[in-house]
Short mmCIF file of C-alpha atoms in Angstrom, two decimals:
data_model
loop_
_atom_site.label_atom_id
_atom_site.label_comp_id
_atom_site.label_asym_id
_atom_site.label_seq_id
_atom_site.Cartn_x
_atom_site.Cartn_y
_atom_site.Cartn_z
CA MET A 1 -13.12 -27.35 -151.37
CA ARG A 2 -10.38 -25.15 -153.17
CA ARG A 3 -7.75 -27.32 -155.13
CA VAL A 4 -4.13 -27.42 -154.16
CA VAL A 5 -1.07 -27.69 -156.37
CA VAL A 6 2.68 -27.99 -155.74
CA THR A 7 4.69 -25.12 -157.40
CA GLY A 8 8.06 -25.33 -155.38
CA LEU A 9 10.30 -27.99 -154.09
CA GLY A 10 13.52 -27.96 -151.89
CA MET A 11 15.56 -30.59 -150.31
CA VAL A 12 18.71 -31.38 -148.32
CA SER A 13 19.32 -35.06 -148.38
CA PRO A 14 22.22 -37.55 -147.62
CA LEU A 15 22.74 -37.83 -151.41
CA ALA A 16 23.09 -34.07 -152.20
CA CYS A 17 21.95 -30.48 -151.32
CA GLY A 18 19.19 -29.74 -153.67
CA VAL A 19 16.22 -31.50 -155.44
CA GLU A 20 17.65 -32.09 -158.89
CA PRO A 21 21.10 -33.47 -157.93
CA THR A 22 19.36 -35.66 -155.12
CA TRP A 23 17.05 -36.98 -157.70
CA LYS A 24 19.77 -37.68 -160.29
CA ARG A 25 21.62 -39.83 -157.93
CA ILE A 26 18.40 -41.57 -156.82
CA LEU A 27 17.73 -42.50 -160.47
CA ASN A 28 21.25 -43.63 -160.79
CA GLY A 29 20.91 -46.02 -157.90
CA GLU A 30 23.45 -44.36 -155.60
CA SER A 31 23.34 -44.72 -151.77
CA GLY A 32 23.77 -41.93 -149.15
CA ALA A 33 24.95 -44.52 -146.52
CA ARG A 34 28.49 -44.10 -145.15
CA ARG A 35 30.64 -44.62 -141.97
CA ILE A 36 29.66 -41.99 -139.11
CA GLU A 37 32.85 -39.82 -138.66
CA SER A 38 31.47 -37.10 -136.67
CA PHE A 39 31.29 -38.80 -133.23
CA ASP A 40 32.63 -42.02 -131.44
CA VAL A 41 31.02 -45.25 -132.77
CA SER A 42 33.36 -47.75 -131.31
CA ASP A 43 30.81 -48.91 -128.69
CA LEU A 44 27.73 -48.60 -130.84
CA GLN A 45 26.22 -51.38 -132.68
CA THR A 46 25.34 -49.33 -135.75
CA LYS A 47 28.33 -47.40 -137.18
CA ILE A 48 26.86 -46.27 -140.36
CA ALA A 49 24.18 -43.72 -141.34
CA CYS A 50 23.01 -41.61 -144.24
CA THR A 51 24.87 -38.35 -143.27
CA VAL A 52 24.46 -34.92 -145.19
CA VAL A 53 27.92 -34.05 -146.54
CA ARG A 54 28.88 -30.74 -145.38
CA GLY A 55 31.12 -28.62 -147.78
CA ASP A 56 31.59 -25.43 -149.79
CA GLY A 57 28.37 -26.31 -151.76
CA THR A 58 30.19 -27.75 -154.75
CA ASN A 59 29.33 -31.25 -155.90
CA GLY A 60 26.15 -31.41 -154.14
CA SER A 61 27.74 -30.84 -150.75
CA PHE A 62 25.80 -28.80 -148.04
CA ASN A 63 27.02 -25.32 -147.41
CA PRO A 64 25.08 -24.09 -144.12
CA ASP A 65 26.37 -20.66 -144.69
CA LYS A 66 24.41 -20.30 -147.67
CA TRP A 67 21.01 -20.68 -145.83
CA MET A 68 21.61 -19.07 -142.21
CA GLU A 69 23.85 -16.62 -140.58
CA PRO A 70 26.81 -18.40 -138.78
CA LYS A 71 25.78 -16.78 -135.56
CA ASP A 72 22.42 -18.10 -135.99
CA GLN A 73 23.62 -21.59 -136.89
CA ARG A 74 25.32 -21.92 -133.41
CA LYS A 75 21.94 -21.50 -131.64
CA VAL A 76 20.17 -24.35 -133.15
CA ASP A 77 20.27 -27.94 -133.96
CA ASP A 78 20.78 -29.01 -137.42
CA PHE A 79 17.33 -29.83 -138.33
CA ILE A 80 16.37 -26.05 -138.20
CA ILE A 81 19.31 -25.28 -140.65
CA PHE A 82 18.17 -28.16 -143.00
CA GLY A 83 14.73 -26.79 -142.68
CA MET A 84 15.83 -23.16 -143.57
CA ALA A 85 17.84 -24.50 -146.58
CA ALA A 86 15.05 -26.69 -148.03
CA ALA A 87 12.32 -23.96 -147.42
CA GLY A 88 14.61 -21.31 -149.14
CA GLN A 89 15.18 -23.62 -152.13
CA ALA A 90 11.40 -24.39 -152.34
CA LEU A 91 10.32 -20.57 -152.10
CA ASP A 92 13.02 -19.72 -154.84
CA ASP A 93 11.92 -22.55 -157.15
CA ALA A 94 8.17 -21.55 -156.71
CA ASN A 95 9.45 -17.79 -157.49
CA TRP A 96 7.03 -16.88 -154.31
CA HIS A 97 8.65 -14.18 -152.32
CA PRO A 98 5.78 -12.37 -150.71
CA GLU A 99 6.21 -8.65 -150.29
CA THR A 100 2.75 -7.05 -149.65
CA GLU A 101 1.09 -7.51 -146.15
CA GLU A 102 -1.74 -9.64 -147.95
CA ASP A 103 0.45 -11.89 -149.66
CA LYS A 104 2.43 -12.35 -146.39
CA CYS A 105 -0.44 -13.12 -144.40
CA ALA A 106 -2.00 -15.67 -146.95
CA THR A 107 1.38 -17.61 -146.65
CA GLY A 108 2.06 -19.86 -143.88
CA THR A 109 4.48 -22.64 -142.62
CA MET A 110 4.32 -26.33 -141.56
CA ILE A 111 7.60 -27.78 -141.25
CA GLY A 112 7.71 -30.77 -138.65
CA SER A 113 10.14 -32.99 -137.24
CA GLY A 114 9.89 -36.38 -135.63
CA ILE A 115 12.29 -35.68 -132.68
CA GLY A 116 13.69 -32.05 -133.14
CA GLY A 117 16.99 -31.03 -131.27
CA LEU A 118 17.91 -34.39 -129.94
CA ASN A 119 21.58 -33.73 -130.05
CA GLY A 120 21.44 -30.36 -128.45
CA ILE A 121 19.28 -31.81 -125.66
CA ALA A 122 21.87 -34.55 -125.07
CA GLU A 123 24.64 -31.95 -124.93
CA THR A 124 23.17 -29.49 -122.64
CA ALA A 125 21.95 -32.28 -120.35
CA ILE A 126 25.72 -33.22 -119.92
CA LEU A 127 26.48 -29.42 -119.57
CA LEU A 128 23.83 -29.09 -116.86
CA LYS A 129 25.26 -31.86 -114.90
CA GLU A 130 28.95 -30.85 -115.14
CA ARG A 131 28.82 -27.09 -114.89
CA GLY A 132 25.24 -26.23 -113.32
CA PRO A 133 22.32 -24.38 -114.70
CA ARG A 134 24.21 -20.94 -115.18
CA ARG A 135 25.88 -22.21 -118.17
CA VAL A 136 22.66 -23.38 -120.02
CA SER A 137 22.21 -21.06 -123.07
CA PRO A 138 19.26 -18.87 -123.37
CA PHE A 139 19.07 -20.39 -126.98
CA PHE A 140 18.74 -23.95 -125.47
CA ILE A 141 15.15 -24.09 -125.66
CA PRO A 142 14.27 -22.08 -128.78
CA GLY A 143 17.09 -23.85 -130.71
CA ARG A 144 15.60 -27.29 -129.90
CA LEU A 145 11.90 -27.06 -130.30
CA ILE A 146 10.40 -28.69 -133.19
CA ASN A 147 8.19 -25.97 -134.41
CA LEU A 148 11.05 -23.54 -134.55
CA ALA A 149 11.88 -24.77 -138.07
CA SER A 150 8.69 -23.41 -139.02
CA GLY A 151 9.44 -20.46 -136.87
CA TYR A 152 12.92 -19.53 -138.28
CA VAL A 153 11.36 -19.96 -141.99
CA SER A 154 8.49 -17.79 -141.09
CA ILE A 155 10.54 -14.90 -139.65
CA ALA A 156 13.29 -15.18 -142.41
CA HIS A 157 10.74 -15.03 -145.38
CA GLY A 158 7.98 -12.67 -143.47
CA LEU A 159 5.43 -15.54 -143.81
CA LYS A 160 2.62 -14.40 -141.39
CA GLY A 161 -0.18 -16.90 -142.24
CA PRO A 162 -0.56 -20.14 -140.29
CA ASN A 163 2.57 -21.12 -138.46
CA HIS A 164 2.38 -24.82 -137.44
CA ALA A 165 4.44 -27.89 -137.04
CA VAL A 166 3.58 -31.70 -137.32
CA VAL A 167 5.08 -34.23 -134.63
CA THR A 168 3.98 -37.74 -135.67
CA ALA A 169 7.44 -39.63 -135.87
CA CYS A 170 8.15 -40.98 -139.22
CA SER A 171 4.57 -40.02 -140.84
CA THR A 172 5.47 -36.23 -139.77
CA GLY A 173 6.50 -35.12 -143.28
CA ALA A 174 3.46 -36.79 -145.12
CA HIS A 175 1.05 -35.31 -142.40
CA ALA A 176 2.66 -31.87 -142.93
CA VAL A 177 2.08 -32.03 -146.58
CA GLY A 178 -1.68 -33.60 -146.30
CA ASP A 179 -2.59 -30.86 -143.34
CA ALA A 180 -1.16 -27.87 -144.99
CA ALA A 181 -2.95 -29.00 -148.15
CA ARG A 182 -6.22 -28.94 -146.14
CA LEU A 183 -5.44 -25.51 -144.78
CA ILE A 184 -5.29 -24.05 -148.23
CA ALA A 185 -8.30 -26.16 -149.39
CA LEU A 186 -10.27 -24.72 -146.39
CA GLY A 187 -9.09 -21.29 -147.01
CA ASP A 188 -6.98 -20.55 -143.97
CA ALA A 189 -3.83 -19.91 -146.36
CA ASP A 190 -3.28 -19.51 -150.26
CA VAL A 191 0.29 -20.75 -150.10
CA MET A 192 2.04 -23.05 -147.32
CA VAL A 193 5.64 -23.96 -147.08
CA ALA A 194 5.35 -27.37 -145.74
CA GLY A 195 7.34 -30.44 -145.10
CA GLY A 196 9.77 -32.14 -142.56
CA ALA A 197 13.37 -31.71 -141.05
CA GLU A 198 15.38 -34.21 -139.01
CA SER A 199 18.74 -34.46 -137.36
CA PRO A 200 18.83 -37.51 -135.37
CA ILE A 201 22.33 -38.70 -136.11
CA SER A 202 23.96 -38.57 -132.75
CA ARG A 203 25.27 -40.97 -130.18
CA ILE A 204 22.04 -40.74 -128.17
CA GLY A 205 20.00 -41.10 -131.34
CA ILE A 206 21.87 -44.19 -132.63
CA ALA A 207 21.86 -45.76 -129.09
CA GLY A 208 18.34 -45.22 -128.67
CA PHE A 209 17.13 -46.58 -131.79
CA ASN A 210 19.65 -49.47 -131.46
CA ALA A 211 18.00 -50.31 -128.04
CA ALA A 212 14.66 -50.47 -129.82
CA ARG A 213 16.17 -53.01 -132.25
CA ALA A 214 15.15 -50.75 -135.34
CA LEU A 215 18.53 -49.96 -137.08
CA SER A 216 20.67 -52.36 -139.45
CA THR A 217 23.71 -53.37 -137.60
CA GLY A 218 25.12 -56.23 -139.98
CA PHE A 219 26.51 -53.84 -142.69
CA ASN A 220 29.01 -51.71 -140.89
CA ASP A 221 31.77 -52.58 -143.30
CA THR A 222 29.48 -51.99 -146.53
CA PRO A 223 27.22 -49.09 -145.60
CA GLU A 224 25.92 -48.72 -149.20
CA LYS A 225 24.37 -52.31 -148.88
CA ALA A 226 22.61 -51.74 -145.50
CA SER A 227 19.43 -50.09 -146.65
CA ARG A 228 17.78 -53.14 -148.66
CA PRO A 229 14.02 -52.88 -148.29
CA TYR A 230 12.08 -56.20 -149.27
CA ASP A 231 15.43 -58.05 -149.50
CA LYS A 232 15.67 -61.25 -147.47
CA ASP A 233 19.04 -60.02 -145.85
CA ARG A 234 17.51 -56.59 -144.53
CA ASP A 235 18.09 -56.10 -140.78
CA GLY A 236 16.72 -52.68 -139.97
CA PHE A 237 16.78 -49.07 -141.31
CA VAL A 238 19.67 -46.92 -141.78
CA MET A 239 19.28 -43.63 -140.15
CA GLY A 240 19.19 -40.40 -142.24
CA GLU A 241 19.06 -36.80 -142.06
CA GLY A 242 18.03 -33.61 -143.84
CA ALA A 243 15.00 -31.75 -144.84
CA GLY A 244 12.17 -31.65 -147.67
CA VAL A 245 9.91 -28.68 -148.18
CA LEU A 246 7.14 -28.13 -150.65
CA VAL A 247 5.44 -24.98 -151.61
CA LEU A 248 1.70 -25.84 -151.90
CA GLU A 249 -0.64 -23.45 -153.52
CA GLU A 250 -4.23 -22.86 -154.28
CA LEU A 251 -4.78 -23.80 -157.88
CA ASP A 252 -6.14 -20.41 -159.14
CA HIS A 253 -3.49 -18.50 -156.86
CA ALA A 254 -0.76 -20.38 -158.80
CA ARG A 255 -2.31 -19.91 -162.38
CA ARG A 256 -2.93 -16.09 -161.78
CA ARG A 257 0.63 -15.58 -161.24
CA GLY A 258 1.77 -18.04 -163.75
CA ALA A 259 3.58 -20.43 -161.55
CA ARG A 260 4.99 -23.62 -162.73
CA ILE A 261 2.85 -26.38 -161.53
CA TYR A 262 4.14 -29.79 -160.68
CA ALA A 263 1.32 -31.67 -159.59
CA GLU A 264 -2.17 -31.45 -157.90
CA VAL A 265 -2.48 -32.96 -154.25
CA ILE A 266 -5.69 -34.81 -154.73
CA GLY A 267 -5.69 -37.32 -151.84
CA TYR A 268 -4.78 -37.44 -148.29
CA GLY A 269 -5.67 -40.27 -145.72
CA LEU A 270 -4.80 -40.75 -142.10
CA SER A 271 -5.27 -43.66 -139.79
CA GLY A 272 -4.06 -45.10 -136.55
CA ASP A 273 -3.10 -48.75 -135.60
CA ALA A 274 -4.17 -48.77 -131.96
CA TYR A 275 -1.84 -51.76 -131.76
CA HIS A 276 1.83 -51.11 -130.41
CA ILE A 277 4.18 -48.13 -129.83
CA THR A 278 6.79 -49.33 -132.32
CA SER A 279 5.68 -52.33 -134.24
CA PRO A 280 3.14 -52.14 -137.12
CA SER A 281 -0.06 -54.21 -136.64
CA PRO A 282 0.70 -57.52 -138.25
CA ASP A 283 -2.34 -57.47 -140.46
CA GLY A 284 -1.36 -54.11 -142.07
CA ASP A 285 -4.86 -52.87 -141.45
CA GLY A 286 -3.65 -49.26 -140.38
CA GLY A 287 -1.65 -48.86 -143.69
CA PHE A 288 -4.34 -50.18 -145.58
CA ARG A 289 -7.05 -47.78 -144.13
CA SER A 290 -4.76 -44.87 -144.62
CA MET A 291 -4.32 -45.43 -148.34
CA LEU A 292 -7.96 -46.43 -148.85
CA ALA A 293 -8.85 -43.07 -147.23
CA ALA A 294 -6.61 -41.27 -149.54
CA LEU A 295 -7.99 -42.84 -152.67
CA LYS A 296 -11.56 -42.10 -151.41
CA ARG A 297 -10.64 -38.33 -150.95
CA ALA A 298 -9.04 -38.44 -154.40
CA GLY A 299 -12.22 -39.97 -155.97
CA LEU A 300 -10.08 -42.84 -157.35
CA THR A 301 -9.92 -46.53 -157.64
CA PRO A 302 -6.58 -48.50 -156.73
CA SER A 303 -6.23 -49.20 -160.26
CA ASP A 304 -5.59 -45.55 -161.08
CA LEU A 305 -2.37 -45.53 -159.19
CA ASP A 306 0.77 -45.80 -161.35
CA TYR A 307 3.40 -45.60 -158.63
CA ILE A 308 3.58 -45.92 -154.79
CA ASN A 309 6.62 -44.63 -152.99
CA ALA A 310 6.60 -46.95 -150.18
CA HIS A 311 7.27 -46.35 -146.33
CA GLY A 312 9.53 -49.42 -146.95
CA THR A 313 12.26 -48.75 -144.27
CA SER A 314 14.25 -52.19 -144.60
CA THR A 315 13.10 -53.58 -141.14
CA PRO A 316 12.33 -57.28 -141.17
CA LEU A 317 8.71 -56.85 -139.98
CA GLY A 318 7.43 -53.46 -141.65
CA ASP A 319 8.32 -54.04 -145.30
CA GLU A 320 6.19 -57.26 -145.50
CA ILE A 321 3.32 -55.89 -143.56
CA GLU A 322 3.17 -52.75 -145.87
CA LEU A 323 3.52 -54.90 -149.00
CA GLY A 324 0.68 -57.10 -147.72
CA ALA A 325 -1.61 -54.12 -147.27
CA VAL A 326 -0.71 -52.62 -150.61
CA GLU A 327 -1.47 -56.08 -152.34
CA ARG A 328 -4.88 -56.08 -150.39
CA LEU A 329 -5.50 -52.73 -151.59
CA LEU A 330 -4.56 -53.18 -155.24
CA GLY A 331 -6.22 -56.61 -155.74
CA ASN A 332 -6.06 -57.55 -159.62
CA ALA A 333 -4.36 -54.27 -160.44
CA ALA A 334 -1.42 -55.16 -158.48
CA SER A 335 0.65 -56.12 -161.50
CA LYS A 336 0.19 -52.72 -163.13
CA VAL A 337 1.48 -50.82 -160.24
CA ALA A 338 5.09 -50.02 -159.47
CA MET A 339 6.14 -49.52 -155.79
CA SER A 340 9.68 -48.80 -154.65
CA SER A 341 11.32 -47.56 -151.59
CA THR A 342 13.75 -44.64 -152.16
CA LYS A 343 14.99 -45.24 -148.53
CA SER A 344 16.99 -47.76 -150.16
CA SER A 345 19.12 -44.86 -151.40
CA THR A 346 18.52 -41.96 -148.93
CA GLY A 347 18.24 -44.06 -145.64
CA HIS A 348 15.19 -43.24 -143.28
CA LEU A 349 14.97 -39.48 -142.57
CA LEU A 350 12.33 -40.16 -139.98
CA GLY A 351 10.24 -36.82 -139.74
CA ALA A 352 11.70 -35.66 -142.87
CA ALA A 353 11.00 -38.94 -144.97
CA GLY A 354 7.46 -38.27 -145.73
CA ALA A 355 8.48 -34.81 -147.24
CA ILE A 356 11.38 -35.80 -149.47
CA GLU A 357 9.42 -38.88 -150.53
CA ALA A 358 6.39 -36.72 -151.50
CA ILE A 359 8.81 -34.95 -153.62
CA PHE A 360 10.22 -38.09 -155.40
CA ALA A 361 6.41 -39.20 -155.87
CA ILE A 362 6.09 -35.78 -157.64
CA LEU A 363 9.17 -35.93 -159.72
CA ALA A 364 8.00 -39.54 -160.96
CA ILE A 365 5.13 -37.72 -162.27
CA ARG A 366 7.10 -34.87 -163.89
CA ASP A 367 9.66 -37.13 -165.54
CA ASN A 368 7.57 -40.12 -166.22
CA VAL A 369 9.93 -42.52 -164.39
CA VAL A 370 9.96 -44.41 -161.39
CA PRO A 371 12.92 -44.69 -159.03
CA PRO A 372 14.53 -47.93 -157.97
CA THR A 373 14.76 -49.98 -154.80
CA ILE A 374 18.49 -50.57 -154.72
CA ASN A 375 20.07 -53.65 -153.16
CA LEU A 376 16.90 -55.71 -153.64
CA ASP A 377 18.91 -58.84 -154.74
CA ASN A 378 16.42 -61.49 -153.34
CA PRO A 379 12.98 -60.40 -152.47
CA SER A 380 11.90 -62.02 -149.21
CA VAL A 381 8.55 -62.68 -150.65
CA GLU A 382 6.95 -63.03 -154.01
CA THR A 383 4.50 -60.45 -155.38
CA ALA A 384 2.75 -59.21 -158.53
CA ILE A 385 3.80 -55.56 -157.86
CA ASP A 386 6.92 -54.41 -159.57
CA LEU A 387 9.14 -53.35 -156.73
CA VAL A 388 11.69 -51.71 -159.25
CA PRO A 389 14.73 -53.60 -158.07
CA HIS A 390 18.20 -51.78 -158.75
CA LYS A 391 17.42 -49.70 -161.89
CA SER A 392 14.74 -46.89 -162.50
CA LYS A 393 12.29 -47.49 -165.05
CA GLU A 394 10.58 -44.99 -167.61
CA ARG A 395 6.92 -45.55 -167.74
CA GLU A 396 3.97 -43.28 -168.02
CA VAL A 397 3.31 -42.03 -164.42
CA ASN A 398 0.14 -39.75 -163.84
CA VAL A 399 -1.07 -40.71 -160.28
CA THR A 400 1.50 -41.49 -157.28
CA LEU A 401 0.86 -42.23 -153.63
CA SER A 402 3.40 -41.83 -150.78
CA ASN A 403 3.06 -43.84 -147.71
CA SER A 404 4.31 -42.94 -144.33
CA PHE A 405 4.00 -44.93 -140.96
CA GLY A 406 5.16 -43.85 -137.72
CA PHE A 407 5.92 -45.32 -133.95
CA GLY A 408 2.83 -44.84 -132.05
CA GLY A 409 0.84 -46.40 -135.06
CA THR A 410 0.30 -43.40 -136.90
CA ASN A 411 -0.13 -43.58 -140.87
CA ALA A 412 -0.39 -41.00 -143.44
CA SER A 413 -0.81 -41.32 -147.21
CA VAL A 414 -0.76 -38.69 -149.85
CA ILE A 415 -1.92 -38.85 -153.69
CA PHE A 416 -0.57 -36.69 -156.25
CA ARG A 417 -1.91 -36.43 -159.87
CA ARG A 418 -0.46 -34.64 -162.94
CA LEU A 419 -2.53 -31.64 -163.77
CA ALA A 420 -4.19 -31.91 -167.10
CA SER A 421 -3.10 -28.97 -169.27
CA MET B 1 42.62 -0.77 -126.01
CA SER B 2 43.28 -2.93 -122.85
CA ASP B 3 44.01 -6.66 -123.09
CA ILE B 4 40.58 -7.13 -121.50
CA GLY B 5 39.01 -4.80 -124.05
CA GLU B 6 40.54 -6.95 -126.78
CA ARG B 7 39.14 -10.05 -125.36
CA VAL B 8 35.65 -8.50 -124.64
CA LYS B 9 35.76 -7.43 -128.52
CA LYS B 10 36.55 -10.78 -129.72
CA ILE B 11 33.67 -12.40 -127.94
CA VAL B 12 31.29 -9.80 -129.10
CA VAL B 13 32.33 -10.20 -132.78
CA GLU B 14 32.11 -14.04 -132.49
CA HIS B 15 28.67 -14.07 -130.73
CA LEU B 16 26.76 -11.31 -132.69
CA GLY B 17 28.46 -11.99 -136.03
CA VAL B 18 29.26 -8.18 -136.42
CA GLU B 19 32.09 -6.42 -138.14
CA PRO B 20 35.13 -5.84 -135.72
CA GLU B 21 35.25 -2.16 -136.52
CA LYS B 22 31.73 -1.70 -135.11
CA VAL B 23 32.45 -3.10 -131.71
CA VAL B 24 33.76 0.24 -130.12
CA ASP B 25 33.54 1.24 -126.39
CA ASN B 26 30.33 3.21 -126.85
CA ALA B 27 28.42 0.67 -129.25
CA SER B 28 25.21 -0.38 -127.56
CA PHE B 29 24.79 -4.26 -127.83
CA ILE B 30 21.05 -4.09 -128.76
CA ASP B 31 20.79 -0.49 -130.57
CA ASP B 32 24.14 -0.61 -132.47
CA LEU B 33 25.16 -4.33 -132.76
CA GLY B 34 21.84 -5.98 -133.56
CA ALA B 35 21.59 -8.12 -130.37
CA ASP B 36 18.20 -9.14 -128.82
CA SER B 37 17.56 -9.95 -125.22
CA LEU B 38 18.69 -13.63 -125.40
CA ASP B 39 21.89 -12.46 -127.11
CA THR B 40 22.68 -10.19 -124.45
CA VAL B 41 22.07 -13.04 -121.72
CA GLU B 42 24.22 -15.31 -123.78
CA LEU B 43 27.01 -12.45 -124.10
CA VAL B 44 27.15 -12.15 -120.43
CA MET B 45 27.48 -15.97 -120.13
CA ALA B 46 30.54 -15.92 -122.39
CA PHE B 47 32.04 -13.07 -120.32
CA GLU B 48 31.77 -14.96 -117.20
CA GLU B 49 33.37 -17.93 -119.01
CA GLU B 50 36.24 -15.93 -120.59
CA PHE B 51 36.90 -13.99 -117.51
CA GLY B 52 36.17 -16.75 -114.60
CA CYS B 53 33.82 -14.42 -112.65
CA GLU B 54 30.17 -14.29 -111.88
CA ILE B 55 28.22 -11.37 -113.21
CA PRO B 56 25.09 -11.11 -111.05
CA ASP B 57 21.88 -10.23 -112.69
CA ASP B 58 21.71 -6.66 -111.51
CA ALA B 59 25.29 -6.06 -112.52
CA ALA B 60 24.40 -7.69 -115.89
CA GLU B 61 21.39 -5.18 -116.42
CA THR B 62 23.93 -2.43 -116.21
CA ILE B 63 26.11 -3.81 -119.01
CA LEU B 64 24.73 -2.00 -122.20
CA THR B 65 27.63 -1.16 -124.07
CA VAL B 66 31.09 -2.73 -125.16
CA GLY B 67 32.61 -0.10 -122.82
CA ASP B 68 30.24 -1.12 -119.83
CA ALA B 69 31.46 -4.59 -120.21
CA THR B 70 35.21 -3.79 -120.43
CA LYS B 71 34.82 -1.44 -117.43
CA PHE B 72 33.08 -4.18 -115.29
CA LEU B 73 35.65 -6.86 -116.18
CA GLU B 74 38.66 -4.75 -115.64
CA LYS B 75 37.37 -4.64 -111.96
CA ASN B 76 36.16 -8.09 -111.57
CA ALA B 77 37.93 -10.48 -113.79
CA LYS B 78 39.69 -13.29 -112.27
CA SER B 79 41.43 -14.98 -115.36
#
């Protein structure tokens, strides 16, 4: 199979618009959680989220006008605008702007989402009930469909290769990176613009996840403390929004054009829990098998791993189950591996989480540093694995694994390795 | 330009994101102002909303330019 490398990165996160400013704030141990201001939260149990800060683009704020015409922004839910921004950044970063028909046809898109245009669906349902069907916009459907993030990106950049989208809840971003890498490995494309985008922060989104007992509710007055994976006081995840997009490229294609190569995608594993719609299997076997499959594909043993970017959402059940699965995987190598949850800083971006976290796993290799798990004051269980509490750590990082697990019992693990020069 | 003409122009500028100078009576929504078929459906909905009247599909099909819209609405506007 052909080898696949990462040559471009793009991101809109609750910490900042852009990969480098987000990464800097992650390494500083900052939190993107804040009080929700954009809608009424008075009757919601959860009143906080990791929101993207809109602004004129300065100081890391997100200026949508930079990435999409205002007249088009009106037609779509925010996840598409986030996806357009992250994809635009990633293509610029890769310096890949296909102009010939051949290059366009060799470049595809695979930007997924967990839920898609939730807010637009909710608002249009109210409009339909109050004003009738004649008031429903012709842009209602195309502005809400999950694959329209890929669609808009494909149209904006003239990408005529595979045009695909993943929908696997919170595993979406990781599946998109892994599946897109496979399309390149199998020769369906030479370059893929892959990742996830999500905009779930709305009354209906919060109400729905509150009803499923998934969100933190006990930190409304101290939002920056709410996302605390592995800590004994954790009480659910903090919802996030944004997008992460990677440019993946066939190794020789990247070398021929002199592209900067961040890392190689060397392993990808997938599995199903076959257990419950929202709860992970208590034995963690699904996550374990997903990681094992990725290692097998990479031809590595567990002791080759330097850093794991955990799924670690800060839910009472999930964190310890994943930790157990990782301990089972690592065995005696547990003490040499660092594992942190960057969701402690970014919150949980659902379908975009696996994509932004793949980027963090790649930057850990680039910078030889592991990002922290902030708010980890008192771990709820003892472990030999370094969970990197509070502060980032410099250390040699050559091989990283990123885990993502989703509702429906869907698991994905992706492994990156520094490319030998 | 009539009051209705001005209101039509404002809606067109807003929805199609075009320069106000380009929104003249003989400007075609699709050929001159960059609208696609979905944009024209939404424009008609916006006219209905602004002018409190219903524009049936067969009438909507004849509204191709800014002037067509103004003329139709000068006859049929209710608000």
